Amino acid sequence: MTGTKTTAYGNAFTAHMVLADWTEESGWSPARTVPFGELPMHPAMVGLHYGQVVFEGLKAFRGRDGGLALFRPEENARRFRDSARRLAMPELPEEVFLAAAEELVAVDGGMLGGDGSQSLYLRPLMFASEPDLMLRPARRYTFLLIAFATGGLFGDADAISVWVCHDQSRAMPGGTGDIKCAGNYAPTYLAQNRASEKGCQQVVWLDSEERRWIEEAGAMSLFFVRGGPDGARVVTPELTGTVLPSVTRASVLDLAADLGHTPVVERVSLEQWRKECESGEMTEAFSCGTAAVVTPVSRVRDEGGDWTIGDGTPGPVTRALRGALLDVQHGRVPDHRGWLRPVPAR
Ligand SMILES: Cc1ncc(COP(=O)(O)O)c(C=O)c1O
Protein backbone atom coordinates (compact mmCIF):
# COMPACT_ATOMS: atom_id res chain seq x y z
CA MET A 1 0.00 0.00 0.00
CA THR A 2 1.52 3.33 -0.95
CA GLY A 3 0.56 6.93 -1.45
CA THR A 4 -1.74 9.34 0.34
CA LYS A 5 -5.01 7.73 -0.73
CA THR A 6 -6.24 7.30 2.81
CA THR A 7 -6.44 10.14 5.30
CA ALA A 8 -6.53 8.11 8.52
CA TYR A 9 -3.56 8.74 10.78
CA GLY A 10 -0.85 6.16 10.50
CA ASN A 11 -1.78 4.00 7.56
CA ALA A 12 -0.79 5.85 4.37
CA PHE A 13 2.61 4.19 4.25
CA THR A 14 5.30 5.12 1.79
CA ALA A 15 6.73 2.78 -0.83
CA HIS A 16 9.91 1.73 1.00
CA MET A 17 11.30 0.74 4.36
CA VAL A 18 14.79 0.44 5.79
CA LEU A 19 15.98 -2.65 7.64
CA ALA A 20 19.13 -3.68 9.53
CA ASP A 21 19.86 -6.70 11.69
CA TRP A 22 21.98 -7.18 14.77
CA THR A 23 23.51 -10.40 15.98
CA GLU A 24 25.80 -11.05 18.90
CA GLU A 25 28.50 -12.35 16.55
CA SER A 26 28.45 -9.64 13.86
CA GLY A 27 26.86 -6.54 15.40
CA TRP A 28 24.82 -4.37 13.02
CA SER A 29 24.50 -5.36 9.36
CA PRO A 30 24.55 -2.58 6.75
CA ALA A 31 21.09 -0.98 6.46
CA ARG A 32 19.11 -1.89 3.34
CA THR A 33 16.21 -0.10 1.68
CA VAL A 34 13.55 -2.45 0.36
CA PRO A 35 9.98 -2.13 -0.94
CA PHE A 36 7.47 -1.67 1.89
CA GLY A 37 5.98 -5.05 2.73
CA GLU A 38 5.38 -7.73 5.28
CA LEU A 39 8.14 -9.19 7.41
CA PRO A 40 8.75 -12.86 8.07
CA MET A 41 8.00 -13.59 11.72
CA HIS A 42 8.95 -16.57 13.85
CA PRO A 43 6.13 -17.53 16.24
CA ALA A 44 8.55 -17.55 19.19
CA MET A 45 10.09 -14.15 18.47
CA VAL A 46 11.15 -12.56 21.79
CA GLY A 47 9.81 -9.10 20.90
CA LEU A 48 6.35 -10.49 20.35
CA HIS A 49 6.25 -12.43 23.61
CA TYR A 50 8.16 -10.30 26.09
CA GLY A 51 7.91 -6.85 24.56
CA GLN A 52 11.59 -6.20 23.96
CA VAL A 53 10.60 -3.48 21.48
CA VAL A 54 11.51 0.21 21.33
CA PHE A 55 10.48 2.86 18.84
CA GLU A 56 10.64 6.52 17.90
CA GLY A 57 8.54 9.09 16.07
CA LEU A 58 9.89 12.01 14.09
CA LYS A 59 8.89 14.06 11.10
CA ALA A 60 10.24 15.41 7.82
CA PHE A 61 8.83 18.52 6.16
CA ARG A 62 9.03 20.15 2.76
CA GLY A 63 10.33 23.67 3.16
CA ARG A 64 9.35 26.80 1.32
CA ASP A 65 12.40 26.33 -0.91
CA GLY A 66 11.02 22.92 -1.98
CA GLY A 67 13.71 20.99 -0.10
CA LEU A 68 13.04 18.28 2.46
CA ALA A 69 14.33 18.37 6.02
CA LEU A 70 14.06 16.28 9.18
CA PHE A 71 13.17 18.04 12.43
CA ARG A 72 15.74 17.48 15.20
CA PRO A 73 16.39 13.82 14.27
CA GLU A 74 19.55 13.81 16.41
CA GLU A 75 17.32 14.01 19.49
CA ASN A 76 15.34 10.97 18.39
CA ALA A 77 18.53 9.07 17.56
CA ARG A 78 19.77 9.72 21.10
CA ARG A 79 16.46 8.80 22.74
CA PHE A 80 16.32 5.60 20.64
CA ARG A 81 19.66 4.62 22.13
CA ASP A 82 18.45 5.48 25.63
CA SER A 83 15.35 3.36 25.12
CA ALA A 84 17.37 0.41 23.79
CA ARG A 85 19.80 0.58 26.71
CA ARG A 86 16.93 0.49 29.23
CA LEU A 87 15.57 -2.73 27.67
CA ALA A 88 19.03 -4.37 27.47
CA MET A 89 19.03 -4.10 23.68
CA PRO A 90 21.96 -3.14 21.44
CA GLU A 91 22.22 0.59 20.75
CA LEU A 92 21.89 1.65 17.14
CA PRO A 93 24.72 4.11 16.35
CA GLU A 94 23.26 7.59 15.90
CA GLU A 95 24.86 7.97 12.47
CA VAL A 96 23.10 4.77 11.29
CA PHE A 97 19.76 6.06 12.61
CA LEU A 98 20.28 9.41 10.86
CA ALA A 99 21.45 7.85 7.60
CA ALA A 100 18.39 5.56 7.56
CA ALA A 101 16.04 8.51 8.16
CA GLU A 102 17.71 10.55 5.41
CA GLU A 103 17.58 7.61 3.02
CA LEU A 104 13.84 6.99 3.51
CA VAL A 105 12.99 10.69 3.21
CA ALA A 106 15.13 10.94 0.06
CA VAL A 107 13.47 7.95 -1.65
CA ASP A 108 9.87 8.53 -0.51
CA GLY A 109 9.70 12.27 0.26
CA GLY A 110 8.34 12.87 -3.24
CA MET A 111 4.86 12.04 -1.98
CA LEU A 112 4.83 15.26 0.08
CA GLY A 113 3.20 18.07 -1.84
CA GLY A 114 4.62 21.55 -1.84
CA ASP A 115 1.75 23.29 -0.04
CA GLY A 116 3.00 22.48 3.46
CA SER A 117 -0.23 20.77 4.49
CA GLN A 118 1.44 17.41 5.02
CA SER A 119 4.50 15.98 6.68
CA LEU A 120 6.19 12.63 6.61
CA TYR A 121 6.00 10.79 9.94
CA LEU A 122 8.92 8.40 10.40
CA ARG A 123 8.62 5.41 12.69
CA PRO A 124 11.92 3.78 13.64
CA LEU A 125 11.46 0.51 15.53
CA MET A 126 13.75 -2.10 17.00
CA PHE A 127 12.53 -5.49 18.11
CA ALA A 128 14.04 -8.67 19.49
CA SER A 129 13.81 -11.14 16.61
CA GLU A 130 15.43 -14.18 18.20
CA PRO A 131 13.08 -17.17 18.45
CA ASP A 132 13.63 -18.29 22.04
CA LEU A 133 11.20 -18.23 24.94
CA MET A 134 13.81 -18.12 27.70
CA LEU A 135 13.38 -15.00 29.85
CA ARG A 136 16.61 -13.18 29.00
CA PRO A 137 17.66 -10.47 26.53
CA ALA A 138 17.56 -11.74 22.95
CA ARG A 139 20.69 -12.29 20.89
CA ARG A 140 19.15 -11.09 17.61
CA TYR A 141 17.42 -7.81 16.80
CA THR A 142 15.90 -6.08 13.79
CA PHE A 143 15.88 -2.34 13.16
CA LEU A 144 13.06 -1.17 10.94
CA LEU A 145 12.13 2.25 9.62
CA ILE A 146 8.80 2.94 7.96
CA ALA A 147 7.01 6.20 7.18
CA PHE A 148 3.60 7.58 6.37
CA ALA A 149 2.32 10.91 5.14
CA THR A 150 0.08 12.85 7.47
CA GLY A 151 -1.82 16.08 7.72
CA GLY A 152 -1.81 15.96 11.54
CA LEU A 153 -3.17 13.87 14.39
CA PHE A 154 -5.91 16.27 15.34
CA GLY A 155 -7.52 18.78 13.01
CA ASP A 156 -5.71 22.05 12.46
CA ALA A 157 -5.56 23.61 15.95
CA ASP A 158 -8.84 21.96 17.06
CA ALA A 159 -9.12 22.09 20.83
CA ILE A 160 -9.38 18.81 22.72
CA SER A 161 -10.95 17.92 26.04
CA VAL A 162 -9.19 15.67 28.52
CA TRP A 163 -10.27 13.25 31.24
CA VAL A 164 -8.24 12.77 34.41
CA CYS A 165 -7.43 9.16 35.27
CA HIS A 166 -7.13 8.52 39.02
CA ASP A 167 -6.88 4.74 39.28
CA GLN A 168 -4.34 3.72 36.64
CA SER A 169 -0.81 4.91 35.92
CA ARG A 170 1.14 5.40 32.72
CA ALA A 171 4.52 5.28 34.41
CA MET A 172 6.11 4.69 37.80
CA PRO A 173 9.40 5.65 39.42
CA GLY A 174 12.11 3.27 38.25
CA GLY A 175 9.94 2.10 35.36
CA THR A 176 10.07 2.98 31.67
CA GLY A 177 8.05 6.22 31.46
CA ASP A 178 11.07 8.21 30.29
CA ILE A 179 11.76 6.03 27.25
CA LYS A 180 9.73 4.90 24.26
CA CYS A 181 9.11 1.17 24.55
CA ALA A 182 6.12 -0.58 23.05
CA GLY A 183 5.02 -1.83 26.47
CA ASN A 184 4.23 1.72 27.64
CA TYR A 185 1.32 2.12 25.26
CA ALA A 186 -1.14 -0.79 25.34
CA PRO A 187 -1.68 -0.35 29.12
CA THR A 188 -3.06 3.14 28.38
CA TYR A 189 -5.78 1.96 25.98
CA LEU A 190 -8.34 1.07 28.63
CA ALA A 191 -8.12 4.55 30.15
CA GLN A 192 -8.23 6.02 26.64
CA ASN A 193 -11.49 4.13 26.07
CA ARG A 194 -12.86 5.53 29.30
CA ALA A 195 -11.86 9.06 28.23
CA SER A 196 -13.69 8.52 24.93
CA GLU A 197 -16.79 7.34 26.80
CA LYS A 198 -16.70 10.63 28.70
CA GLY A 199 -16.51 12.50 25.40
CA CYS A 200 -12.81 13.36 25.80
CA GLN A 201 -9.98 12.92 23.33
CA GLN A 202 -7.16 12.26 25.80
CA VAL A 203 -6.31 10.99 29.27
CA VAL A 204 -4.47 13.16 31.79
CA TRP A 205 -1.94 11.04 33.65
CA LEU A 206 -1.08 11.81 37.26
CA ASP A 207 2.02 10.69 39.16
CA SER A 208 1.64 7.12 40.41
CA GLU A 209 2.68 7.74 44.05
CA GLU A 210 0.52 10.64 45.25
CA ARG A 211 -1.89 10.74 42.28
CA ARG A 212 -1.69 14.47 42.60
CA TRP A 213 0.88 15.84 40.15
CA ILE A 214 0.11 16.19 36.48
CA GLU A 215 2.48 14.36 34.18
CA GLU A 216 1.28 14.01 30.57
CA ALA A 217 -1.80 14.01 28.36
CA GLY A 218 -2.06 10.67 26.57
CA ALA A 219 1.17 10.30 24.61
CA MET A 220 1.81 14.04 24.63
CA SER A 221 3.49 16.60 26.86
CA LEU A 222 1.21 19.00 28.68
CA PHE A 223 1.70 22.76 29.09
CA PHE A 224 -0.11 25.43 31.12
CA VAL A 225 -0.16 29.15 30.44
CA ARG A 226 -0.31 31.73 33.21
CA GLY A 227 -0.96 35.28 32.09
CA GLY A 228 -1.55 36.79 28.69
CA PRO A 229 0.01 37.11 25.26
CA ASP A 230 2.20 40.09 26.24
CA GLY A 231 4.34 37.97 28.52
CA ALA A 232 3.06 34.70 29.85
CA ARG A 233 4.57 32.00 31.98
CA VAL A 234 4.59 28.86 29.86
CA VAL A 235 4.71 26.00 32.32
CA THR A 236 5.35 22.29 31.89
CA PRO A 237 6.01 19.53 34.45
CA GLU A 238 9.61 18.64 35.14
CA LEU A 239 11.21 15.47 33.79
CA THR A 240 10.95 13.34 36.91
CA GLY A 241 11.77 10.03 35.23
CA THR A 242 8.10 9.21 34.67
CA VAL A 243 7.65 11.82 31.92
CA LEU A 244 8.99 11.31 28.41
CA PRO A 245 11.72 13.82 27.49
CA SER A 246 9.73 15.01 24.51
CA VAL A 247 11.49 16.73 21.61
CA THR A 248 8.47 18.98 21.07
CA ARG A 249 8.37 19.90 24.77
CA ALA A 250 12.01 21.04 24.65
CA SER A 251 11.37 22.95 21.42
CA VAL A 252 8.27 24.69 22.81
CA LEU A 253 10.19 25.83 25.91
CA ASP A 254 12.77 27.49 23.62
CA LEU A 255 10.13 28.98 21.32
CA ALA A 256 8.22 30.37 24.31
CA ALA A 257 11.33 32.35 25.29
CA ASP A 258 11.72 33.55 21.67
CA LEU A 259 8.16 34.88 21.79
CA GLY A 260 8.89 36.90 24.93
CA HIS A 261 7.36 34.49 27.42
CA THR A 262 8.97 32.90 30.44
CA PRO A 263 9.44 29.14 30.14
CA VAL A 264 8.89 27.45 33.49
CA VAL A 265 9.53 23.83 34.43
CA GLU A 266 7.72 22.96 37.65
CA ARG A 267 5.29 20.50 39.16
CA VAL A 268 1.64 21.42 38.78
CA SER A 269 -0.99 19.61 40.82
CA LEU A 270 -4.46 18.80 39.59
CA GLU A 271 -5.86 20.93 42.40
CA GLN A 272 -3.73 23.89 41.29
CA TRP A 273 -4.83 23.45 37.69
CA ARG A 274 -8.49 23.61 38.66
CA LYS A 275 -8.12 26.49 41.11
CA GLU A 276 -5.92 28.60 38.86
CA CYS A 277 -8.31 28.14 35.94
CA GLU A 278 -11.21 29.16 38.16
CA SER A 279 -9.36 32.24 39.43
CA GLY A 280 -8.32 33.21 35.89
CA GLU A 281 -4.60 32.94 36.68
CA MET A 282 -4.23 30.03 34.29
CA THR A 283 -5.49 31.15 30.94
CA GLU A 284 -4.61 28.37 28.50
CA ALA A 285 -3.40 24.79 28.32
CA PHE A 286 -2.10 22.74 25.45
CA SER A 287 -0.60 19.37 24.71
CA CYS A 288 2.21 18.80 22.26
CA GLY A 289 4.19 16.11 20.54
CA THR A 290 5.57 15.15 17.16
CA ALA A 291 2.20 13.82 16.01
CA ALA A 292 -0.01 16.37 17.79
CA VAL A 293 2.19 19.44 17.08
CA VAL A 294 0.66 21.94 19.57
CA THR A 295 -2.97 21.13 20.39
CA PRO A 296 -5.09 23.39 22.59
CA VAL A 297 -6.81 21.82 25.60
CA SER A 298 -10.14 23.47 26.25
CA ARG A 299 -11.90 21.41 28.90
CA VAL A 300 -11.06 19.05 31.75
CA ARG A 301 -13.38 16.31 32.99
CA ASP A 302 -12.65 15.04 36.46
CA GLU A 303 -14.46 13.00 39.08
CA GLY A 304 -14.31 16.07 41.36
CA GLY A 305 -16.06 18.26 38.75
CA ASP A 306 -15.33 19.54 35.26
CA TRP A 307 -13.85 22.87 34.28
CA THR A 308 -13.21 24.96 31.20
CA ILE A 309 -9.86 26.51 30.41
CA GLY A 310 -10.03 30.20 29.57
CA ASP A 311 -13.09 30.80 27.43
CA GLY A 312 -12.89 27.29 25.96
CA THR A 313 -11.35 28.38 22.68
CA PRO A 314 -7.70 28.12 21.58
CA GLY A 315 -5.83 30.94 23.31
CA PRO A 316 -3.38 33.41 21.76
CA VAL A 317 -0.23 32.01 23.42
CA THR A 318 -1.05 28.47 22.30
CA ARG A 319 -1.82 29.63 18.76
CA ALA A 320 1.40 31.65 18.56
CA LEU A 321 3.50 28.73 19.81
CA ARG A 322 1.87 26.35 17.35
CA GLY A 323 2.53 28.83 14.55
CA ALA A 324 6.14 29.35 15.66
CA LEU A 325 6.82 25.60 15.72
CA LEU A 326 5.24 25.00 12.31
CA ASP A 327 7.10 27.99 10.88
CA VAL A 328 10.46 26.51 11.87
CA GLN A 329 9.48 23.02 10.73
CA HIS A 330 8.31 24.23 7.33
CA GLY A 331 11.32 26.50 6.82
CA ARG A 332 9.21 29.68 6.84
CA VAL A 333 11.57 31.44 9.29
CA PRO A 334 15.35 31.28 9.70
CA ASP A 335 16.46 28.13 11.49
CA HIS A 336 18.64 29.85 14.13
CA ARG A 337 19.15 26.76 16.24
CA GLY A 338 19.90 24.32 13.44
CA TRP A 339 16.84 22.20 14.21
CA LEU A 340 16.34 21.24 10.58
CA ARG A 341 18.55 18.61 9.02
CA PRO A 342 18.24 19.05 5.26
CA VAL A 343 17.93 15.87 3.22
CA PRO A 344 19.88 16.19 -0.01
CA ALA A 345 17.73 15.72 -3.13
CA ARG A 346 18.46 12.63 -5.20
C1 LIG B 1 4.33 9.46 26.43
C2 LIG B 1 4.70 10.50 25.43
N1 LIG B 1 4.82 11.77 25.83
C3 LIG B 1 5.17 12.76 24.98
C4 LIG B 1 5.40 12.50 23.65
C5 LIG B 1 5.83 13.60 22.73
O1 LIG B 1 7.20 13.41 22.44
P1 LIG B 1 7.86 14.03 21.15
O2 LIG B 1 7.68 15.50 21.24
O3 LIG B 1 9.31 13.66 21.24
O4 LIG B 1 7.16 13.46 19.98
C6 LIG B 1 5.25 11.19 23.17
C7 LIG B 1 5.45 10.89 21.75
O5 LIG B 1 6.49 10.46 21.40
C8 LIG B 1 4.91 10.16 24.09
O6 LIG B 1 4.79 8.90 23.67
Short mmCIF file of C-alpha atoms in Angstrom, two decimals, residues 47-310:
data_model
loop_
_atom_site.label_atom_id
_atom_site.label_comp_id
_atom_site.label_asym_id
_atom_site.label_seq_id
_atom_site.Cartn_x
_atom_site.Cartn_y
_atom_site.Cartn_z
CA GLY A 47 9.81 -9.10 20.90
CA LEU A 48 6.35 -10.49 20.35
CA HIS A 49 6.25 -12.43 23.61
CA TYR A 50 8.16 -10.30 26.09
CA GLY A 51 7.91 -6.85 24.56
CA GLN A 52 11.59 -6.20 23.96
CA VAL A 53 10.60 -3.48 21.48
CA VAL A 54 11.51 0.21 21.33
CA PHE A 55 10.48 2.86 18.84
CA GLU A 56 10.64 6.52 17.90
CA GLY A 57 8.54 9.09 16.07
CA LEU A 58 9.89 12.01 14.09
CA LYS A 59 8.89 14.06 11.10
CA ALA A 60 10.24 15.41 7.82
CA PHE A 61 8.83 18.52 6.16
CA ARG A 62 9.03 20.15 2.76
CA GLY A 63 10.33 23.67 3.16
CA ARG A 64 9.35 26.80 1.32
CA ASP A 65 12.40 26.33 -0.91
CA GLY A 66 11.02 22.92 -1.98
CA GLY A 67 13.71 20.99 -0.10
CA LEU A 68 13.04 18.28 2.46
CA ALA A 69 14.33 18.37 6.02
CA LEU A 70 14.06 16.28 9.18
CA PHE A 71 13.17 18.04 12.43
CA ARG A 72 15.74 17.48 15.20
CA PRO A 73 16.39 13.82 14.27
CA GLU A 74 19.55 13.81 16.41
CA GLU A 75 17.32 14.01 19.49
CA ASN A 76 15.34 10.97 18.39
CA ALA A 77 18.53 9.07 17.56
CA ARG A 78 19.77 9.72 21.10
CA ARG A 79 16.46 8.80 22.74
CA PHE A 80 16.32 5.60 20.64
CA ARG A 81 19.66 4.62 22.13
CA ASP A 82 18.45 5.48 25.63
CA SER A 83 15.35 3.36 25.12
CA ALA A 84 17.37 0.41 23.79
CA ARG A 85 19.80 0.58 26.71
CA ARG A 86 16.93 0.49 29.23
CA LEU A 87 15.57 -2.73 27.67
CA ALA A 88 19.03 -4.37 27.47
CA MET A 89 19.03 -4.10 23.68
CA PRO A 90 21.96 -3.14 21.44
CA GLU A 91 22.22 0.59 20.75
CA LEU A 92 21.89 1.65 17.14
CA PRO A 93 24.72 4.11 16.35
CA GLU A 94 23.26 7.59 15.90
CA GLU A 95 24.86 7.97 12.47
CA VAL A 96 23.10 4.77 11.29
CA PHE A 97 19.76 6.06 12.61
CA LEU A 98 20.28 9.41 10.86
CA ALA A 99 21.45 7.85 7.60
CA ALA A 100 18.39 5.56 7.56
CA ALA A 101 16.04 8.51 8.16
CA GLU A 102 17.71 10.55 5.41
CA GLU A 103 17.58 7.61 3.02
CA LEU A 104 13.84 6.99 3.51
CA VAL A 105 12.99 10.69 3.21
CA ALA A 106 15.13 10.94 0.06
CA VAL A 107 13.47 7.95 -1.65
CA ASP A 108 9.87 8.53 -0.51
CA GLY A 109 9.70 12.27 0.26
CA GLY A 110 8.34 12.87 -3.24
CA MET A 111 4.86 12.04 -1.98
CA LEU A 112 4.83 15.26 0.08
CA GLY A 113 3.20 18.07 -1.84
CA GLY A 114 4.62 21.55 -1.84
CA ASP A 115 1.75 23.29 -0.04
CA GLY A 116 3.00 22.48 3.46
CA SER A 117 -0.23 20.77 4.49
CA GLN A 118 1.44 17.41 5.02
CA SER A 119 4.50 15.98 6.68
CA LEU A 120 6.19 12.63 6.61
CA TYR A 121 6.00 10.79 9.94
CA LEU A 122 8.92 8.40 10.40
CA ARG A 123 8.62 5.41 12.69
CA PRO A 124 11.92 3.78 13.64
CA LEU A 125 11.46 0.51 15.53
CA MET A 126 13.75 -2.10 17.00
CA PHE A 127 12.53 -5.49 18.11
CA ALA A 128 14.04 -8.67 19.49
CA SER A 129 13.81 -11.14 16.61
CA GLU A 130 15.43 -14.18 18.20
CA PRO A 131 13.08 -17.17 18.45
CA ASP A 132 13.63 -18.29 22.04
CA LEU A 133 11.20 -18.23 24.94
CA MET A 134 13.81 -18.12 27.70
CA LEU A 135 13.38 -15.00 29.85
CA ARG A 136 16.61 -13.18 29.00
CA PRO A 137 17.66 -10.47 26.53
CA ALA A 138 17.56 -11.74 22.95
CA ARG A 139 20.69 -12.29 20.89
CA ARG A 140 19.15 -11.09 17.61
CA TYR A 141 17.42 -7.81 16.80
CA THR A 142 15.90 -6.08 13.79
CA PHE A 143 15.88 -2.34 13.16
CA LEU A 144 13.06 -1.17 10.94
CA LEU A 145 12.13 2.25 9.62
CA ILE A 146 8.80 2.94 7.96
CA ALA A 147 7.01 6.20 7.18
CA PHE A 148 3.60 7.58 6.37
CA ALA A 149 2.32 10.91 5.14
CA THR A 150 0.08 12.85 7.47
CA GLY A 151 -1.82 16.08 7.72
CA GLY A 152 -1.81 15.96 11.54
CA LEU A 153 -3.17 13.87 14.39
CA PHE A 154 -5.91 16.27 15.34
CA GLY A 155 -7.52 18.78 13.01
CA ASP A 156 -5.71 22.05 12.46
CA ALA A 157 -5.56 23.61 15.95
CA ASP A 158 -8.84 21.96 17.06
CA ALA A 159 -9.12 22.09 20.83
CA ILE A 160 -9.38 18.81 22.72
CA SER A 161 -10.95 17.92 26.04
CA VAL A 162 -9.19 15.67 28.52
CA TRP A 163 -10.27 13.25 31.24
CA VAL A 164 -8.24 12.77 34.41
CA CYS A 165 -7.43 9.16 35.27
CA HIS A 166 -7.13 8.52 39.02
CA ASP A 167 -6.88 4.74 39.28
CA GLN A 168 -4.34 3.72 36.64
CA SER A 169 -0.81 4.91 35.92
CA ARG A 170 1.14 5.40 32.72
CA ALA A 171 4.52 5.28 34.41
CA MET A 172 6.11 4.69 37.80
CA PRO A 173 9.40 5.65 39.42
CA GLY A 174 12.11 3.27 38.25
CA GLY A 175 9.94 2.10 35.36
CA THR A 176 10.07 2.98 31.67
CA GLY A 177 8.05 6.22 31.46
CA ASP A 178 11.07 8.21 30.29
CA ILE A 179 11.76 6.03 27.25
CA LYS A 180 9.73 4.90 24.26
CA CYS A 181 9.11 1.17 24.55
CA ALA A 182 6.12 -0.58 23.05
CA GLY A 183 5.02 -1.83 26.47
CA ASN A 184 4.23 1.72 27.64
CA TYR A 185 1.32 2.12 25.26
CA ALA A 186 -1.14 -0.79 25.34
CA PRO A 187 -1.68 -0.35 29.12
CA THR A 188 -3.06 3.14 28.38
CA TYR A 189 -5.78 1.96 25.98
CA LEU A 190 -8.34 1.07 28.63
CA ALA A 191 -8.12 4.55 30.15
CA GLN A 192 -8.23 6.02 26.64
CA ASN A 193 -11.49 4.13 26.07
CA ARG A 194 -12.86 5.53 29.30
CA ALA A 195 -11.86 9.06 28.23
CA SER A 196 -13.69 8.52 24.93
CA GLU A 197 -16.79 7.34 26.80
CA LYS A 198 -16.70 10.63 28.70
CA GLY A 199 -16.51 12.50 25.40
CA CYS A 200 -12.81 13.36 25.80
CA GLN A 201 -9.98 12.92 23.33
CA GLN A 202 -7.16 12.26 25.80
CA VAL A 203 -6.31 10.99 29.27
CA VAL A 204 -4.47 13.16 31.79
CA TRP A 205 -1.94 11.04 33.65
CA LEU A 206 -1.08 11.81 37.26
CA ASP A 207 2.02 10.69 39.16
CA SER A 208 1.64 7.12 40.41
CA GLU A 209 2.68 7.74 44.05
CA GLU A 210 0.52 10.64 45.25
CA ARG A 211 -1.89 10.74 42.28
CA ARG A 212 -1.69 14.47 42.60
CA TRP A 213 0.88 15.84 40.15
CA ILE A 214 0.11 16.19 36.48
CA GLU A 215 2.48 14.36 34.18
CA GLU A 216 1.28 14.01 30.57
CA ALA A 217 -1.80 14.01 28.36
CA GLY A 218 -2.06 10.67 26.57
CA ALA A 219 1.17 10.30 24.61
CA MET A 220 1.81 14.04 24.63
CA SER A 221 3.49 16.60 26.86
CA LEU A 222 1.21 19.00 28.68
CA PHE A 223 1.70 22.76 29.09
CA PHE A 224 -0.11 25.43 31.12
CA VAL A 225 -0.16 29.15 30.44
CA ARG A 226 -0.31 31.73 33.21
CA GLY A 227 -0.96 35.28 32.09
CA GLY A 228 -1.55 36.79 28.69
CA PRO A 229 0.01 37.11 25.26
CA ASP A 230 2.20 40.09 26.24
CA GLY A 231 4.34 37.97 28.52
CA ALA A 232 3.06 34.70 29.85
CA ARG A 233 4.57 32.00 31.98
CA VAL A 234 4.59 28.86 29.86
CA VAL A 235 4.71 26.00 32.32
CA THR A 236 5.35 22.29 31.89
CA PRO A 237 6.01 19.53 34.45
CA GLU A 238 9.61 18.64 35.14
CA LEU A 239 11.21 15.47 33.79
CA THR A 240 10.95 13.34 36.91
CA GLY A 241 11.77 10.03 35.23
CA THR A 242 8.10 9.21 34.67
CA VAL A 243 7.65 11.82 31.92
CA LEU A 244 8.99 11.31 28.41
CA PRO A 245 11.72 13.82 27.49
CA SER A 246 9.73 15.01 24.51
CA VAL A 247 11.49 16.73 21.61
CA THR A 248 8.47 18.98 21.07
CA ARG A 249 8.37 19.90 24.77
CA ALA A 250 12.01 21.04 24.65
CA SER A 251 11.37 22.95 21.42
CA VAL A 252 8.27 24.69 22.81
CA LEU A 253 10.19 25.83 25.91
CA ASP A 254 12.77 27.49 23.62
CA LEU A 255 10.13 28.98 21.32
CA ALA A 256 8.22 30.37 24.31
CA ALA A 257 11.33 32.35 25.29
CA ASP A 258 11.72 33.55 21.67
CA LEU A 259 8.16 34.88 21.79
CA GLY A 260 8.89 36.90 24.93
CA HIS A 261 7.36 34.49 27.42
CA THR A 262 8.97 32.90 30.44
CA PRO A 263 9.44 29.14 30.14
CA VAL A 264 8.89 27.45 33.49
CA VAL A 265 9.53 23.83 34.43
CA GLU A 266 7.72 22.96 37.65
CA ARG A 267 5.29 20.50 39.16
CA VAL A 268 1.64 21.42 38.78
CA SER A 269 -0.99 19.61 40.82
CA LEU A 270 -4.46 18.80 39.59
CA GLU A 271 -5.86 20.93 42.40
CA GLN A 272 -3.73 23.89 41.29
CA TRP A 273 -4.83 23.45 37.69
CA ARG A 274 -8.49 23.61 38.66
CA LYS A 275 -8.12 26.49 41.11
CA GLU A 276 -5.92 28.60 38.86
CA CYS A 277 -8.31 28.14 35.94
CA GLU A 278 -11.21 29.16 38.16
CA SER A 279 -9.36 32.24 39.43
CA GLY A 280 -8.32 33.21 35.89
CA GLU A 281 -4.60 32.94 36.68
CA MET A 282 -4.23 30.03 34.29
CA THR A 283 -5.49 31.15 30.94
CA GLU A 284 -4.61 28.37 28.50
CA ALA A 285 -3.40 24.79 28.32
CA PHE A 286 -2.10 22.74 25.45
CA SER A 287 -0.60 19.37 24.71
CA CYS A 288 2.21 18.80 22.26
CA GLY A 289 4.19 16.11 20.54
CA THR A 290 5.57 15.15 17.16
CA ALA A 291 2.20 13.82 16.01
CA ALA A 292 -0.01 16.37 17.79
CA VAL A 293 2.19 19.44 17.08
CA VAL A 294 0.66 21.94 19.57
CA THR A 295 -2.97 21.13 20.39
CA PRO A 296 -5.09 23.39 22.59
CA VAL A 297 -6.81 21.82 25.60
CA SER A 298 -10.14 23.47 26.25
CA ARG A 299 -11.90 21.41 28.90
CA VAL A 300 -11.06 19.05 31.75
CA ARG A 301 -13.38 16.31 32.99
CA ASP A 302 -12.65 15.04 36.46
CA GLU A 303 -14.46 13.00 39.08
CA GLY A 304 -14.31 16.07 41.36
CA GLY A 305 -16.06 18.26 38.75
CA ASP A 306 -15.33 19.54 35.26
CA TRP A 307 -13.85 22.87 34.28
CA THR A 308 -13.21 24.96 31.20
CA ILE A 309 -9.86 26.51 30.41
CA GLY A 310 -10.03 30.20 29.57
#
